[in-house]
Amino acid sequence: MATAGTDRRILVTGASTGIGEKTVRRLADQGYRVVAAARRRERLEALAQAHSSVEAYPLDITSDEDVAALAEHLSSTGGLDGVVNNAGGALGLDRVEDGDVDGWRWMYELNVLGTLRVTKAMLPLLRAAEGGDIVVVTSTAAYEPYEGGAGYTGVKHAERMLSTTLRQEIVGEPIRIIEVAPGAVATEEFSLTRFSGDAERAKKVYEGYQPLHGEDVAESIEWALGRPEHVNVDLMVVRPRDQASSSKIAKKGA
Ligand code: NAP
């Protein structure tokens, strides 16, 4: 397995904005070759324009065909050394009794089955490379319940189980499974998506305290990837200092 800064090729999903975009930029700046994947082609192409070592690859991770075509493309263009499973998101903040079945299904399709689909498709490439890394961006929601959060905490718990189970199943192979679990990160779209475009409500999520920036998480991912190859950073929980749990945030004026 090649080590950090030695031209490793890393796939980042959810690369068009937020944590994924910052991760692409950070890895490219550190000498990695990066395949930036998400649905919005023009945003990925802007990233590729800005960084010569970034390749734009538009796809929908909920599509079997798209992910199979990506694996084929990577296989025929030099293979892969690592994947950052970052694409994901939340929808709604409803109590369980009001839970929207379609919204929960959307979250499961994207966060859990999307990560499963990509991970399954990339494993043979990492094996062919005789080593590699699988990063999964979960959340502190993978560890704690909070009121209104069951749909999202449920899928993030499931993503965490995918990661921890896979680590047990493939131990002995030269593949690291790295979970990064952020607390509140003020990205442009995460809360907008959660609240179906309600900008006022989305803005309030980050008011009265200093949330993380996408760069903070990108830096954590890059650090974990850069450890010597015998070192597996199983889990990094990265929160804002003012956040003690998903529902306990020290907000000024609150
Ligand atoms: P974001 O800003 O909403 O970005 C989500 C990314 O996923 C976008 O690039 C989006 O791009 C992509 N995506 C969505 N559906 C997709 C699909 N079907 N196929 C391919 N790509 C898809 O989210 P973020 O805040 O950066 O969060 C990134 C990850 O961190 C998520 O897994 C999230 O659950 C987790 N996380 C976020 C926070 C937070 O507070 N922000 C905290 C903890 C964990 P396209 O629309 O172009 O496809």
Short mmCIF file of C-alpha atoms and ligand atoms in Angstrom, two decimals:
data_model
loop_
_atom_site.label_atom_id
_atom_site.label_comp_id
_atom_site.label_asym_id
_atom_site.label_seq_id
_atom_site.Cartn_x
_atom_site.Cartn_y
_atom_site.Cartn_z
CA MET A 1 0.00 0.00 0.00
CA ALA A 2 1.30 3.42 -0.90
CA THR A 3 1.46 5.94 1.94
CA ALA A 4 0.29 9.52 2.23
CA GLY A 5 1.66 12.14 -0.09
CA THR A 6 2.82 9.49 -2.55
CA ASP A 7 0.27 9.96 -5.26
CA ARG A 8 -2.40 7.71 -3.77
CA ARG A 9 -5.73 7.76 -5.62
CA ILE A 10 -8.71 8.40 -3.35
CA LEU A 11 -12.42 8.47 -4.21
CA VAL A 12 -14.52 10.99 -2.26
CA THR A 13 -18.32 10.75 -2.46
CA GLY A 14 -20.53 13.75 -1.76
CA ALA A 15 -17.73 15.87 -3.19
CA SER A 16 -19.78 18.69 -4.71
CA THR A 17 -20.16 20.73 -1.50
CA GLY A 18 -19.68 20.69 2.28
CA ILE A 19 -17.34 18.25 4.01
CA GLY A 20 -16.75 16.28 0.81
CA GLU A 21 -15.67 19.30 -1.20
CA LYS A 22 -13.30 20.42 1.57
CA THR A 23 -11.89 16.90 1.78
CA VAL A 24 -11.23 16.85 -1.96
CA ARG A 25 -9.38 20.16 -1.74
CA ARG A 26 -7.40 19.13 1.33
CA LEU A 27 -6.33 15.79 -0.13
CA ALA A 28 -5.39 17.36 -3.47
CA ASP A 29 -3.30 19.99 -1.65
CA GLN A 30 -1.50 17.16 0.18
CA GLY A 31 -0.50 15.38 -3.02
CA TYR A 32 -3.26 12.80 -3.41
CA ARG A 33 -5.00 12.14 -6.70
CA VAL A 34 -8.70 12.52 -6.01
CA VAL A 35 -11.80 11.27 -7.80
CA ALA A 36 -14.59 13.66 -6.80
CA ALA A 37 -18.04 12.06 -7.04
CA ALA A 38 -21.54 13.47 -6.54
CA ARG A 39 -24.56 14.18 -8.73
CA ARG A 40 -23.88 17.81 -9.72
CA ARG A 41 -21.42 17.69 -12.58
CA GLU A 42 -20.74 21.43 -12.86
CA ARG A 43 -19.61 21.69 -9.22
CA LEU A 44 -17.27 18.74 -9.63
CA GLU A 45 -15.86 20.20 -12.81
CA ALA A 46 -15.14 23.48 -11.01
CA LEU A 47 -13.15 21.48 -8.44
CA ALA A 48 -11.22 19.70 -11.18
CA GLN A 49 -10.49 23.06 -12.81
CA ALA A 50 -9.07 24.38 -9.53
CA HIS A 51 -6.93 21.30 -8.75
CA SER A 52 -5.08 19.47 -11.52
CA SER A 53 -5.01 16.22 -9.50
CA VAL A 54 -8.81 16.12 -9.14
CA GLU A 55 -11.01 14.19 -11.54
CA ALA A 56 -14.74 14.95 -11.68
CA TYR A 57 -17.00 11.89 -11.72
CA PRO A 58 -20.75 12.62 -11.66
CA LEU A 59 -22.86 9.79 -10.27
CA ASP A 60 -25.78 8.92 -8.02
CA ILE A 61 -24.74 6.49 -5.28
CA THR A 62 -28.29 5.17 -5.02
CA SER A 63 -27.91 3.74 -8.54
CA ASP A 64 -26.44 0.25 -9.02
CA GLU A 65 -25.56 1.11 -12.63
CA ASP A 66 -23.77 4.34 -11.74
CA VAL A 67 -21.66 2.73 -9.04
CA ALA A 68 -20.81 -0.29 -11.21
CA ALA A 69 -19.75 2.06 -14.02
CA LEU A 70 -17.54 3.99 -11.58
CA ALA A 71 -15.82 0.78 -10.45
CA GLU A 72 -15.23 -0.15 -14.07
CA HIS A 73 -13.84 3.29 -14.84
CA LEU A 74 -11.48 3.22 -11.83
CA SER A 75 -10.34 -0.29 -12.64
CA SER A 76 -9.45 0.64 -16.21
CA THR A 77 -7.68 3.88 -15.24
CA GLY A 78 -5.16 2.77 -12.64
CA GLY A 79 -7.24 1.41 -9.77
CA LEU A 80 -7.88 2.90 -6.35
CA ASP A 81 -6.11 3.28 -3.00
CA GLY A 82 -8.93 4.54 -0.82
CA VAL A 83 -12.52 5.71 -0.59
CA VAL A 84 -14.11 8.35 1.62
CA ASN A 85 -17.79 7.45 1.99
CA ASN A 86 -19.05 10.92 2.76
CA ALA A 87 -22.27 11.36 0.73
CA GLY A 88 -25.22 11.41 3.11
CA GLY A 89 -27.73 13.60 4.80
CA ALA A 90 -30.71 14.09 7.08
CA LEU A 91 -34.34 14.82 6.31
CA GLY A 92 -36.74 16.26 8.87
CA LEU A 93 -36.69 16.55 12.64
CA ASP A 94 -39.95 14.82 13.42
CA ARG A 95 -40.92 12.88 16.49
CA VAL A 96 -41.20 9.16 15.91
CA GLU A 97 -45.00 9.35 16.08
CA ASP A 98 -44.91 11.81 13.16
CA GLY A 99 -42.10 10.07 11.26
CA ASP A 100 -42.32 10.42 7.48
CA VAL A 101 -41.87 6.95 6.00
CA ASP A 102 -40.66 8.24 2.65
CA GLY A 103 -38.16 10.57 4.34
CA TRP A 104 -36.77 7.72 6.44
CA ARG A 105 -36.53 5.59 3.30
CA TRP A 106 -34.61 8.37 1.51
CA MET A 107 -32.16 8.58 4.39
CA TYR A 108 -31.66 4.82 4.45
CA GLU A 109 -31.15 4.63 0.68
CA LEU A 110 -28.57 7.41 0.68
CA ASN A 111 -26.61 6.93 3.90
CA VAL A 112 -26.73 3.18 4.42
CA LEU A 113 -27.36 1.53 1.07
CA GLY A 114 -25.33 4.17 -0.76
CA THR A 115 -22.35 3.49 1.50
CA LEU A 116 -22.88 -0.26 1.21
CA ARG A 117 -23.07 -0.09 -2.59
CA VAL A 118 -19.92 2.04 -2.94
CA THR A 119 -17.96 0.04 -0.36
CA LYS A 120 -18.82 -3.30 -2.00
CA ALA A 121 -17.84 -1.97 -5.42
CA MET A 122 -14.53 -0.50 -4.21
CA LEU A 123 -13.32 -3.46 -2.09
CA PRO A 124 -12.11 -5.52 -5.08
CA LEU A 125 -10.13 -2.49 -6.29
CA LEU A 126 -8.48 -2.03 -2.90
CA ARG A 127 -7.66 -5.74 -2.84
CA ALA A 128 -6.18 -5.49 -6.33
CA ALA A 129 -4.04 -2.61 -5.07
CA GLU A 130 -2.91 -4.89 -2.24
CA GLY A 131 -4.13 -2.45 0.34
CA GLY A 132 -6.16 0.65 0.91
CA ASP A 133 -8.46 2.65 3.10
CA ILE A 134 -12.20 2.82 3.59
CA VAL A 135 -13.27 5.96 5.43
CA VAL A 136 -16.89 6.26 6.54
CA VAL A 137 -18.19 9.65 7.62
CA THR A 138 -20.89 8.86 10.16
CA SER A 139 -21.86 11.41 12.83
CA THR A 140 -22.22 11.84 16.56
CA ALA A 141 -25.78 10.84 15.61
CA ALA A 142 -24.32 7.34 15.25
CA TYR A 143 -23.77 7.32 19.02
CA GLU A 144 -26.57 9.30 20.65
CA PRO A 145 -30.32 9.66 20.40
CA TYR A 146 -31.94 13.09 20.33
CA GLU A 147 -35.56 14.09 20.14
CA GLY A 148 -36.76 14.32 16.55
CA GLY A 149 -33.61 12.60 15.33
CA ALA A 150 -34.58 8.93 15.12
CA GLY A 151 -34.67 8.74 11.33
CA TYR A 152 -31.15 10.18 11.02
CA THR A 153 -29.63 8.61 14.15
CA GLY A 154 -31.01 5.29 12.93
CA VAL A 155 -29.23 5.45 9.59
CA LYS A 156 -25.99 6.76 11.08
CA HIS A 157 -26.02 3.94 13.66
CA ALA A 158 -26.46 1.53 10.73
CA GLU A 159 -23.54 3.08 8.83
CA ARG A 160 -21.42 2.71 11.95
CA MET A 161 -22.39 -0.97 12.19
CA LEU A 162 -21.47 -1.44 8.53
CA SER A 163 -18.00 -0.06 9.33
CA THR A 164 -17.35 -1.91 12.57
CA THR A 165 -18.66 -5.20 11.17
CA LEU A 166 -16.59 -4.90 7.99
CA ARG A 167 -13.48 -4.26 10.10
CA GLN A 168 -14.08 -7.58 11.87
CA GLU A 169 -14.82 -9.43 8.64
CA ILE A 170 -11.69 -8.37 6.75
CA VAL A 171 -9.17 -8.16 9.57
CA GLY A 172 -5.88 -9.59 8.34
CA GLU A 173 -6.21 -7.93 4.95
CA PRO A 174 -4.18 -4.74 4.38
CA ILE A 175 -7.29 -2.55 4.37
CA ARG A 176 -8.05 0.00 7.06
CA ILE A 177 -11.58 0.94 8.09
CA ILE A 178 -11.66 4.47 9.49
CA GLU A 179 -14.79 6.04 10.93
CA VAL A 180 -15.00 9.81 11.33
CA ALA A 181 -17.99 10.99 13.40
CA PRO A 182 -18.48 14.76 13.38
CA GLY A 183 -20.75 16.83 15.61
CA ALA A 184 -22.35 19.99 14.23
CA VAL A 185 -20.65 21.20 11.04
CA ALA A 186 -21.86 24.42 9.44
CA THR A 187 -21.98 23.37 5.81
CA GLU A 188 -24.05 25.29 3.28
CA GLU A 189 -26.57 22.60 2.49
CA PHE A 190 -26.86 20.00 5.26
CA SER A 191 -29.52 21.80 7.34
CA LEU A 192 -31.16 23.32 4.26
CA THR A 193 -31.72 19.78 3.00
CA ARG A 194 -32.88 18.63 6.43
CA PHE A 195 -35.48 21.41 6.59
CA SER A 196 -36.52 21.13 2.94
CA GLY A 197 -35.12 24.51 1.90
CA ASP A 198 -36.25 26.52 4.96
CA ALA A 199 -33.23 28.87 5.17
CA GLU A 200 -34.32 30.61 8.39
CA ARG A 201 -34.65 27.34 10.25
CA ALA A 202 -31.38 26.04 8.81
CA LYS A 203 -29.50 29.17 9.90
CA LYS A 204 -30.68 28.82 13.49
CA VAL A 205 -28.92 25.46 13.84
CA TYR A 206 -25.55 27.22 13.86
CA GLU A 207 -26.43 30.38 15.82
CA GLY A 208 -25.04 31.28 19.27
CA TYR A 209 -21.95 29.06 19.20
CA GLN A 210 -19.00 28.17 16.99
CA PRO A 211 -19.80 25.03 15.00
CA LEU A 212 -17.16 23.08 13.10
CA HIS A 213 -16.26 24.03 9.55
CA GLY A 214 -16.07 21.51 6.73
CA GLU A 215 -12.29 22.05 6.76
CA ASP A 216 -12.07 20.76 10.35
CA VAL A 217 -13.50 17.42 9.29
CA ALA A 218 -11.46 17.34 6.09
CA GLU A 219 -8.32 17.82 8.15
CA SER A 220 -9.30 14.94 10.45
CA ILE A 221 -9.88 12.65 7.48
CA GLU A 222 -6.57 13.60 5.91
CA TRP A 223 -4.75 13.05 9.22
CA ALA A 224 -6.23 9.58 9.66
CA LEU A 225 -5.37 8.62 6.07
CA GLY A 226 -1.82 9.85 6.57
CA ARG A 227 -0.94 7.56 9.52
CA PRO A 228 1.63 4.84 8.87
CA GLU A 229 -0.05 1.90 7.21
CA HIS A 230 0.02 -0.35 10.30
CA VAL A 231 -1.99 2.26 12.24
CA ASN A 232 -5.79 2.06 11.95
CA VAL A 233 -7.61 5.06 13.40
CA ASP A 234 -10.83 3.19 14.12
CA LEU A 235 -12.88 6.20 15.17
CA MET A 236 -12.54 9.95 15.43
CA VAL A 237 -15.36 11.82 17.17
CA VAL A 238 -14.89 15.50 16.34
CA ARG A 239 -17.21 18.03 17.93
CA PRO A 240 -17.35 21.79 18.40
CA ARG A 241 -15.98 22.67 21.84
CA ASP A 242 -19.38 24.09 22.81
CA GLN A 243 -21.25 20.89 21.97
CA ALA A 244 -21.34 18.21 24.67
CA SER A 245 -23.87 16.00 22.88
CA SER A 246 -26.24 16.19 19.93
CA SER A 247 -28.82 17.96 22.07
CA LYS A 248 -26.57 19.78 24.56
CA ILE A 249 -25.02 22.87 22.97
CA ALA A 250 -23.89 25.91 24.97
CA LYS A 251 -25.55 28.67 22.96
CA LYS A 252 -25.04 32.31 23.90
CA GLY A 253 -28.31 33.95 24.83
CA ALA A 254 -30.16 30.63 25.01
P1 NAP B 1 -24.04 18.34 2.45
O1 NAP B 1 -23.36 19.65 2.49
O2 NAP B 1 -25.52 18.28 2.48
O3 NAP B 1 -23.49 17.54 1.19
C1 NAP B 1 -23.97 16.26 0.87
C2 NAP B 1 -23.20 15.74 -0.33
O4 NAP B 1 -23.73 14.47 -0.70
C3 NAP B 1 -23.30 16.64 -1.53
O5 NAP B 1 -22.06 16.70 -2.19
C4 NAP B 1 -24.32 15.94 -2.41
O6 NAP B 1 -24.03 16.27 -3.74
C5 NAP B 1 -24.00 14.49 -2.10
N1 NAP B 1 -25.10 13.57 -2.40
C6 NAP B 1 -26.38 13.64 -1.94
N2 NAP B 1 -27.11 12.65 -2.47
C7 NAP B 1 -26.29 11.96 -3.30
C8 NAP B 1 -26.46 10.84 -4.16
N3 NAP B 1 -27.65 10.22 -4.25
N4 NAP B 1 -25.41 10.40 -4.87
C9 NAP B 1 -24.20 11.02 -4.78
N5 NAP B 1 -23.97 12.08 -3.98
C10 NAP B 1 -25.01 12.54 -3.26
O7 NAP B 1 -23.53 17.43 3.68
P2 NAP B 1 -22.29 17.67 4.68
O8 NAP B 1 -22.74 18.57 5.76
O9 NAP B 1 -21.10 17.99 3.90
O10 NAP B 1 -22.19 16.20 5.29
C11 NAP B 1 -21.40 15.21 4.67
C12 NAP B 1 -21.52 13.92 5.48
O11 NAP B 1 -21.24 14.19 6.85
C13 NAP B 1 -22.92 13.29 5.46
O12 NAP B 1 -22.78 11.88 5.46
C14 NAP B 1 -23.53 13.78 6.77
O13 NAP B 1 -24.52 12.88 7.21
C15 NAP B 1 -22.32 13.78 7.66
N6 NAP B 1 -22.38 14.70 8.79
C16 NAP B 1 -22.72 16.02 8.63
C17 NAP B 1 -22.77 16.86 9.74
C18 NAP B 1 -23.16 18.31 9.64
O14 NAP B 1 -23.49 18.90 10.69
N7 NAP B 1 -23.11 18.94 8.48
C19 NAP B 1 -22.48 16.35 11.01
C20 NAP B 1 -22.13 15.01 11.13
C21 NAP B 1 -22.08 14.19 10.02
P3 NAP B 1 -25.06 16.27 -4.98
O15 NAP B 1 -26.31 16.93 -4.51
O16 NAP B 1 -24.30 17.04 -6.02
O17 NAP B 1 -25.23 14.83 -5.34
#
